[in-house]
Amino acid sequence: MSWTRRSRAALAVCVLLLAGSAGCGTDDARQGGASPAPVGKILEGRDQEGRPLREVRQEGAPGVGIEVQPDAAGGWDVRLTLRNFRFSPADAPARAVAGRGVARLYVDGRPVARLRAPAHRLDTRLVPRGTHRVTARLCADDGTVWAVDGKPVESTADVTASEPGPGMSPDASRRKARTQGADSGGRGSPERVHGAS
């Protein structure tokens, strides 16, 4: 008689274990897909807009270079060179996926655009007379900023605009645009961003 009780008890435990495991896990796991692993580590530091920094290892980290040139219509053409980074579509879920996201564009520290493509045109009103800093910073789709060694992954170009003199065309007024990676410790300079993806 004790043999039947033990068999029934063992059978009941097996049924409970099987029923319990069927109800556990995420939808991804139940549908045969793996749930995404966390990407990087959220740091205590934040960028100037208050966005958290998401630290990733330098090996395989995203990179960005920026080039800004005057255009024929009186504005400025911005071109980004990317490494280990792809733009996400507009309907991407708000979560961090390795090497994906958007670029945020700043002029003198003011946000001016959120980019999902490597080319953008800055209106001349955003770059008035004088020297200005145009910065591209890479962000994940959850709003965090990609970072390496505690610094945002970004690149900056210095742009100098001047008023046209008598007899000068508007194109001649914009004299120079110099790219540098000073804000990102050289990580974003175009010379270091080869093999864009």
PDB file of C-alpha atoms in Angstrom:
ATOM      1  CA  MET A   1       0.000   0.000   0.000  1.00  0.00           C
ATOM      2  CA  SER A   2       2.808   2.412   0.736  1.00  0.00           C
ATOM      3  CA  TRP A   3       4.098   1.667  -2.755  1.00  0.00           C
ATOM      4  CA  THR A   4       0.915   3.149  -4.351  1.00  0.00           C
ATOM      5  CA  ARG A   5       0.991   6.247  -2.178  1.00  0.00           C
ATOM      6  CA  ARG A   6       4.599   6.938  -3.126  1.00  0.00           C
ATOM      7  CA  SER A   7       3.838   6.408  -6.820  1.00  0.00           C
ATOM      8  CA  ARG A   8       0.875   8.764  -6.704  1.00  0.00           C
ATOM      9  CA  ALA A   9       2.884  11.370  -4.791  1.00  0.00           C
ATOM     10  CA  ALA A  10       5.702  11.155  -7.317  1.00  0.00           C
ATOM     11  CA  LEU A  11       3.239  11.393 -10.187  1.00  0.00           C
ATOM     12  CA  ALA A  12       1.593  14.471  -8.597  1.00  0.00           C
ATOM     13  CA  VAL A  13       4.996  16.183  -8.197  1.00  0.00           C
ATOM     14  CA  CYS A  14       5.835  15.505 -11.864  1.00  0.00           C
ATOM     15  CA  VAL A  15       2.509  16.958 -13.016  1.00  0.00           C
ATOM     16  CA  LEU A  16       3.004  20.086 -10.883  1.00  0.00           C
ATOM     17  CA  LEU A  17       6.530  20.575 -12.189  1.00  0.00           C
ATOM     18  CA  LEU A  18       5.453  20.225 -15.800  1.00  0.00           C
ATOM     19  CA  ALA A  19       2.448  22.530 -15.362  1.00  0.00           C
ATOM     20  CA  GLY A  20       4.557  25.103 -13.519  1.00  0.00           C
ATOM     21  CA  SER A  21       7.316  25.180 -16.130  1.00  0.00           C
ATOM     22  CA  ALA A  22       4.799  25.611 -18.942  1.00  0.00           C
ATOM     23  CA  GLY A  23       3.536  28.800 -17.343  1.00  0.00           C
ATOM     24  CA  CYS A  24       6.975  30.298 -16.661  1.00  0.00           C
ATOM     25  CA  GLY A  25       9.129  32.421 -18.905  1.00  0.00           C
ATOM     26  CA  THR A  26       8.592  35.228 -21.380  1.00  0.00           C
ATOM     27  CA  ASP A  27       6.528  35.238 -24.531  1.00  0.00           C
ATOM     28  CA  ASP A  28       9.788  35.115 -26.522  1.00  0.00           C
ATOM     29  CA  ALA A  29      10.881  31.931 -24.764  1.00  0.00           C
ATOM     30  CA  ARG A  30       7.490  30.261 -25.268  1.00  0.00           C
ATOM     31  CA  GLN A  31       7.512  31.110 -28.966  1.00  0.00           C
ATOM     32  CA  GLY A  32      10.911  29.512 -29.453  1.00  0.00           C
ATOM     33  CA  GLY A  33      12.855  32.810 -29.629  1.00  0.00           C
ATOM     34  CA  ALA A  34      15.505  33.860 -27.170  1.00  0.00           C
ATOM     35  CA  SER A  35      14.773  36.913 -25.080  1.00  0.00           C
ATOM     36  CA  PRO A  36      17.315  39.702 -25.597  1.00  0.00           C
ATOM     37  CA  ALA A  37      20.163  39.946 -23.106  1.00  0.00           C
ATOM     38  CA  PRO A  38      20.880  43.326 -21.522  1.00  0.00           C
ATOM     39  CA  VAL A  39      23.321  45.413 -23.564  1.00  0.00           C
ATOM     40  CA  GLY A  40      26.071  47.233 -21.727  1.00  0.00           C
ATOM     41  CA  LYS A  41      25.870  48.732 -18.264  1.00  0.00           C
ATOM     42  CA  ILE A  42      23.955  51.870 -17.255  1.00  0.00           C
ATOM     43  CA  LEU A  43      26.357  54.342 -15.639  1.00  0.00           C
ATOM     44  CA  GLU A  44      25.563  56.949 -12.998  1.00  0.00           C
ATOM     45  CA  GLY A  45      26.816  59.684 -15.348  1.00  0.00           C
ATOM     46  CA  ARG A  46      24.515  61.465 -17.808  1.00  0.00           C
ATOM     47  CA  ASP A  47      24.921  63.643 -20.881  1.00  0.00           C
ATOM     48  CA  GLN A  48      24.054  67.373 -20.840  1.00  0.00           C
ATOM     49  CA  GLU A  49      20.384  66.583 -21.565  1.00  0.00           C
ATOM     50  CA  GLY A  50      20.232  64.206 -18.592  1.00  0.00           C
ATOM     51  CA  ARG A  51      20.215  61.006 -20.665  1.00  0.00           C
ATOM     52  CA  PRO A  52      21.841  58.004 -18.952  1.00  0.00           C
ATOM     53  CA  LEU A  53      25.075  56.654 -20.393  1.00  0.00           C
ATOM     54  CA  ARG A  54      25.120  53.003 -21.516  1.00  0.00           C
ATOM     55  CA  GLU A  55      28.696  51.722 -21.240  1.00  0.00           C
ATOM     56  CA  VAL A  56      29.889  49.110 -23.755  1.00  0.00           C
ATOM     57  CA  ARG A  57      33.328  47.587 -24.252  1.00  0.00           C
ATOM     58  CA  GLN A  58      35.635  49.422 -26.639  1.00  0.00           C
ATOM     59  CA  GLU A  59      36.023  46.306 -28.784  1.00  0.00           C
ATOM     60  CA  GLY A  60      33.082  46.302 -31.206  1.00  0.00           C
ATOM     61  CA  ALA A  61      31.667  49.566 -29.813  1.00  0.00           C
ATOM     62  CA  PRO A  62      29.753  51.898 -32.133  1.00  0.00           C
ATOM     63  CA  GLY A  63      31.642  54.848 -33.580  1.00  0.00           C
ATOM     64  CA  VAL A  64      30.723  58.026 -35.451  1.00  0.00           C
ATOM     65  CA  GLY A  65      32.534  60.628 -37.512  1.00  0.00           C
ATOM     66  CA  ILE A  66      31.011  63.917 -38.685  1.00  0.00           C
ATOM     67  CA  GLU A  67      31.695  66.148 -41.665  1.00  0.00           C
ATOM     68  CA  VAL A  68      29.935  69.479 -42.216  1.00  0.00           C
ATOM     69  CA  GLN A  69      30.192  71.388 -45.512  1.00  0.00           C
ATOM     70  CA  PRO A  70      28.391  74.465 -46.881  1.00  0.00           C
ATOM     71  CA  ASP A  71      25.716  73.665 -49.448  1.00  0.00           C
ATOM     72  CA  ALA A  72      24.619  75.615 -52.538  1.00  0.00           C
ATOM     73  CA  ALA A  73      21.294  76.630 -50.965  1.00  0.00           C
ATOM     74  CA  GLY A  74      22.914  78.534 -48.082  1.00  0.00           C
ATOM     75  CA  GLY A  75      22.714  75.824 -45.419  1.00  0.00           C
ATOM     76  CA  TRP A  76      25.114  73.153 -44.252  1.00  0.00           C
ATOM     77  CA  ASP A  77      25.320  69.497 -45.302  1.00  0.00           C
ATOM     78  CA  VAL A  78      26.049  67.102 -42.431  1.00  0.00           C
ATOM     79  CA  ARG A  79      27.404  63.626 -43.253  1.00  0.00           C
ATOM     80  CA  LEU A  80      27.982  60.933 -40.656  1.00  0.00           C
ATOM     81  CA  THR A  81      30.406  58.044 -41.015  1.00  0.00           C
ATOM     82  CA  LEU A  82      29.403  55.086 -38.855  1.00  0.00           C
ATOM     83  CA  ARG A  83      31.192  52.048 -37.508  1.00  0.00           C
ATOM     84  CA  ASN A  84      29.494  49.089 -35.784  1.00  0.00           C
ATOM     85  CA  PHE A  85      26.210  51.027 -35.836  1.00  0.00           C
ATOM     86  CA  ARG A  86      22.971  50.916 -37.822  1.00  0.00           C
ATOM     87  CA  PHE A  87      20.034  53.290 -37.696  1.00  0.00           C
ATOM     88  CA  SER A  88      16.809  51.808 -36.342  1.00  0.00           C
ATOM     89  CA  PRO A  89      13.516  52.252 -38.180  1.00  0.00           C
ATOM     90  CA  ALA A  90      11.030  54.759 -36.767  1.00  0.00           C
ATOM     91  CA  ASP A  91       8.823  51.979 -35.373  1.00  0.00           C
ATOM     92  CA  ALA A  92      11.660  50.247 -33.466  1.00  0.00           C
ATOM     93  CA  PRO A  93      10.792  49.197 -29.903  1.00  0.00           C
ATOM     94  CA  ALA A  94      12.158  51.425 -27.123  1.00  0.00           C
ATOM     95  CA  ARG A  95      14.910  49.049 -25.997  1.00  0.00           C
ATOM     96  CA  ALA A  96      18.682  48.951 -26.347  1.00  0.00           C
ATOM     97  CA  VAL A  97      19.963  46.637 -29.080  1.00  0.00           C
ATOM     98  CA  ALA A  98      23.725  46.368 -29.596  1.00  0.00           C
ATOM     99  CA  GLY A  99      24.959  48.715 -32.335  1.00  0.00           C
ATOM    100  CA  ARG A 100      21.548  50.200 -33.166  1.00  0.00           C
ATOM    101  CA  GLY A 101      19.667  53.405 -32.521  1.00  0.00           C
ATOM    102  CA  VAL A 102      19.600  57.024 -33.598  1.00  0.00           C
ATOM    103  CA  ALA A 103      22.038  59.934 -33.812  1.00  0.00           C
ATOM    104  CA  ARG A 104      21.219  63.149 -32.025  1.00  0.00           C
ATOM    105  CA  LEU A 105      22.555  66.317 -33.633  1.00  0.00           C
ATOM    106  CA  TYR A 106      23.524  69.374 -31.580  1.00  0.00           C
ATOM    107  CA  VAL A 107      24.678  72.889 -32.487  1.00  0.00           C
ATOM    108  CA  ASP A 108      26.580  74.542 -29.639  1.00  0.00           C
ATOM    109  CA  GLY A 109      25.073  72.015 -27.216  1.00  0.00           C
ATOM    110  CA  ARG A 110      21.448  72.663 -28.291  1.00  0.00           C
ATOM    111  CA  PRO A 111      19.563  69.677 -29.725  1.00  0.00           C
ATOM    112  CA  VAL A 112      18.492  70.367 -33.323  1.00  0.00           C
ATOM    113  CA  ALA A 113      17.675  66.971 -34.885  1.00  0.00           C
ATOM    114  CA  ARG A 114      17.217  63.270 -34.291  1.00  0.00           C
ATOM    115  CA  LEU A 115      18.666  61.351 -37.226  1.00  0.00           C
ATOM    116  CA  ARG A 116      17.790  57.934 -38.671  1.00  0.00           C
ATOM    117  CA  ALA A 117      20.034  58.404 -41.721  1.00  0.00           C
ATOM    118  CA  PRO A 118      23.677  59.457 -42.211  1.00  0.00           C
ATOM    119  CA  ALA A 119      22.870  62.689 -44.106  1.00  0.00           C
ATOM    120  CA  HIS A 120      21.121  65.824 -42.853  1.00  0.00           C
ATOM    121  CA  ARG A 121      20.826  69.457 -43.908  1.00  0.00           C
ATOM    122  CA  LEU A 122      21.205  72.197 -41.307  1.00  0.00           C
ATOM    123  CA  ASP A 123      19.353  75.404 -42.070  1.00  0.00           C
ATOM    124  CA  THR A 124      21.495  78.542 -42.081  1.00  0.00           C
ATOM    125  CA  ARG A 125      19.394  79.916 -39.164  1.00  0.00           C
ATOM    126  CA  LEU A 126      20.853  77.196 -36.927  1.00  0.00           C
ATOM    127  CA  VAL A 127      24.419  78.231 -37.776  1.00  0.00           C
ATOM    128  CA  PRO A 128      24.500  82.053 -37.718  1.00  0.00           C
ATOM    129  CA  ARG A 129      27.622  84.202 -38.072  1.00  0.00           C
ATOM    130  CA  GLY A 130      30.509  83.017 -35.910  1.00  0.00           C
ATOM    131  CA  THR A 131      32.130  79.732 -34.953  1.00  0.00           C
ATOM    132  CA  HIS A 132      29.887  76.884 -33.864  1.00  0.00           C
ATOM    133  CA  ARG A 133      30.260  73.275 -32.720  1.00  0.00           C
ATOM    134  CA  VAL A 134      28.131  70.668 -34.509  1.00  0.00           C
ATOM    135  CA  THR A 135      28.049  67.367 -32.598  1.00  0.00           C
ATOM    136  CA  ALA A 136      26.599  63.971 -33.503  1.00  0.00           C
ATOM    137  CA  ARG A 137      25.966  61.620 -30.543  1.00  0.00           C
ATOM    138  CA  LEU A 138      24.851  57.983 -30.851  1.00  0.00           C
ATOM    139  CA  CYS A 139      21.917  56.800 -28.735  1.00  0.00           C
ATOM    140  CA  ALA A 140      20.111  53.508 -28.222  1.00  0.00           C
ATOM    141  CA  ASP A 141      16.383  53.292 -28.970  1.00  0.00           C
ATOM    142  CA  ASP A 142      15.574  53.371 -25.247  1.00  0.00           C
ATOM    143  CA  GLY A 143      17.010  56.909 -25.016  1.00  0.00           C
ATOM    144  CA  THR A 144      20.316  55.969 -23.377  1.00  0.00           C
ATOM    145  CA  VAL A 145      23.575  57.293 -24.840  1.00  0.00           C
ATOM    146  CA  TRP A 146      26.160  54.780 -26.075  1.00  0.00           C
ATOM    147  CA  ALA A 147      29.380  55.300 -24.107  1.00  0.00           C
ATOM    148  CA  VAL A 148      32.931  53.949 -23.985  1.00  0.00           C
ATOM    149  CA  ASP A 149      35.227  54.584 -21.019  1.00  0.00           C
ATOM    150  CA  GLY A 150      32.508  56.699 -19.410  1.00  0.00           C
ATOM    151  CA  LYS A 151      32.271  59.140 -22.346  1.00  0.00           C
ATOM    152  CA  PRO A 152      29.461  59.451 -24.927  1.00  0.00           C
ATOM    153  CA  VAL A 153      30.163  58.074 -28.404  1.00  0.00           C
ATOM    154  CA  GLU A 154      30.123  61.306 -30.405  1.00  0.00           C
ATOM    155  CA  SER A 155      32.050  63.442 -32.855  1.00  0.00           C
ATOM    156  CA  THR A 156      32.234  67.221 -33.248  1.00  0.00           C
ATOM    157  CA  ALA A 157      32.936  69.556 -36.165  1.00  0.00           C
ATOM    158  CA  ASP A 158      33.803  73.235 -35.742  1.00  0.00           C
ATOM    159  CA  VAL A 159      32.034  75.416 -38.309  1.00  0.00           C
ATOM    160  CA  THR A 160      32.760  79.094 -38.962  1.00  0.00           C
ATOM    161  CA  ALA A 161      30.157  81.185 -40.773  1.00  0.00           C
ATOM    162  CA  SER A 162      30.604  84.839 -41.760  1.00  0.00           C
ATOM    163  CA  GLU A 163      28.376  87.421 -43.410  1.00  0.00           C
ATOM    164  CA  PRO A 164      28.901  87.932 -47.145  1.00  0.00           C
ATOM    165  CA  GLY A 165      30.796  91.084 -48.007  1.00  0.00           C
ATOM    166  CA  PRO A 166      29.984  93.412 -50.911  1.00  0.00           C
ATOM    167  CA  GLY A 167      29.995  91.476 -54.173  1.00  0.00           C
ATOM    168  CA  MET A 168      30.373  88.095 -52.409  1.00  0.00           C
ATOM    169  CA  SER A 169      28.012  85.213 -53.024  1.00  0.00           C
ATOM    170  CA  PRO A 170      26.324  83.612 -49.989  1.00  0.00           C
ATOM    171  CA  ASP A 171      28.431  80.463 -50.551  1.00  0.00           C
ATOM    172  CA  ALA A 172      31.643  82.445 -50.159  1.00  0.00           C
ATOM    173  CA  SER A 173      30.511  83.615 -46.731  1.00  0.00           C
ATOM    174  CA  ARG A 174      30.853  80.184 -45.116  1.00  0.00           C
ATOM    175  CA  ARG A 175      34.582  79.779 -44.881  1.00  0.00           C
ATOM    176  CA  LYS A 176      35.435  76.564 -43.119  1.00  0.00           C
ATOM    177  CA  ALA A 177      34.257  73.451 -41.416  1.00  0.00           C
ATOM    178  CA  ARG A 178      36.817  71.454 -39.445  1.00  0.00           C
ATOM    179  CA  THR A 179      36.063  68.043 -37.986  1.00  0.00           C
ATOM    180  CA  GLN A 180      37.570  66.873 -34.751  1.00  0.00           C
ATOM    181  CA  GLY A 181      36.896  64.190 -32.176  1.00  0.00           C
ATOM    182  CA  ALA A 182      37.903  66.172 -29.094  1.00  0.00           C
ATOM    183  CA  ASP A 183      34.705  65.586 -27.113  1.00  0.00           C
ATOM    184  CA  SER A 184      34.928  61.832 -27.475  1.00  0.00           C
ATOM    185  CA  GLY A 185      38.622  61.416 -26.856  1.00  0.00           C
ATOM    186  CA  GLY A 186      39.230  60.816 -30.537  1.00  0.00           C
ATOM    187  CA  ARG A 187      36.670  57.974 -30.732  1.00  0.00           C
ATOM    188  CA  GLY A 188      34.517  59.849 -33.178  1.00  0.00           C
ATOM    189  CA  SER A 189      37.085  61.326 -35.502  1.00  0.00           C
ATOM    190  CA  PRO A 190      36.540  60.196 -39.111  1.00  0.00           C
ATOM    191  CA  GLU A 191      40.134  58.982 -39.397  1.00  0.00           C
ATOM    192  CA  ARG A 192      39.275  56.290 -36.824  1.00  0.00           C
ATOM    193  CA  VAL A 193      35.890  55.360 -38.229  1.00  0.00           C
ATOM    194  CA  HIS A 194      36.673  53.051 -41.121  1.00  0.00           C
ATOM    195  CA  GLY A 195      34.531  50.175 -42.328  1.00  0.00           C
ATOM    196  CA  ALA A 196      31.229  51.961 -41.730  1.00  0.00           C
ATOM    197  CA  SER A 197      28.233  49.688 -41.568  1.00  0.00           C
TER     198      SER A 197
END
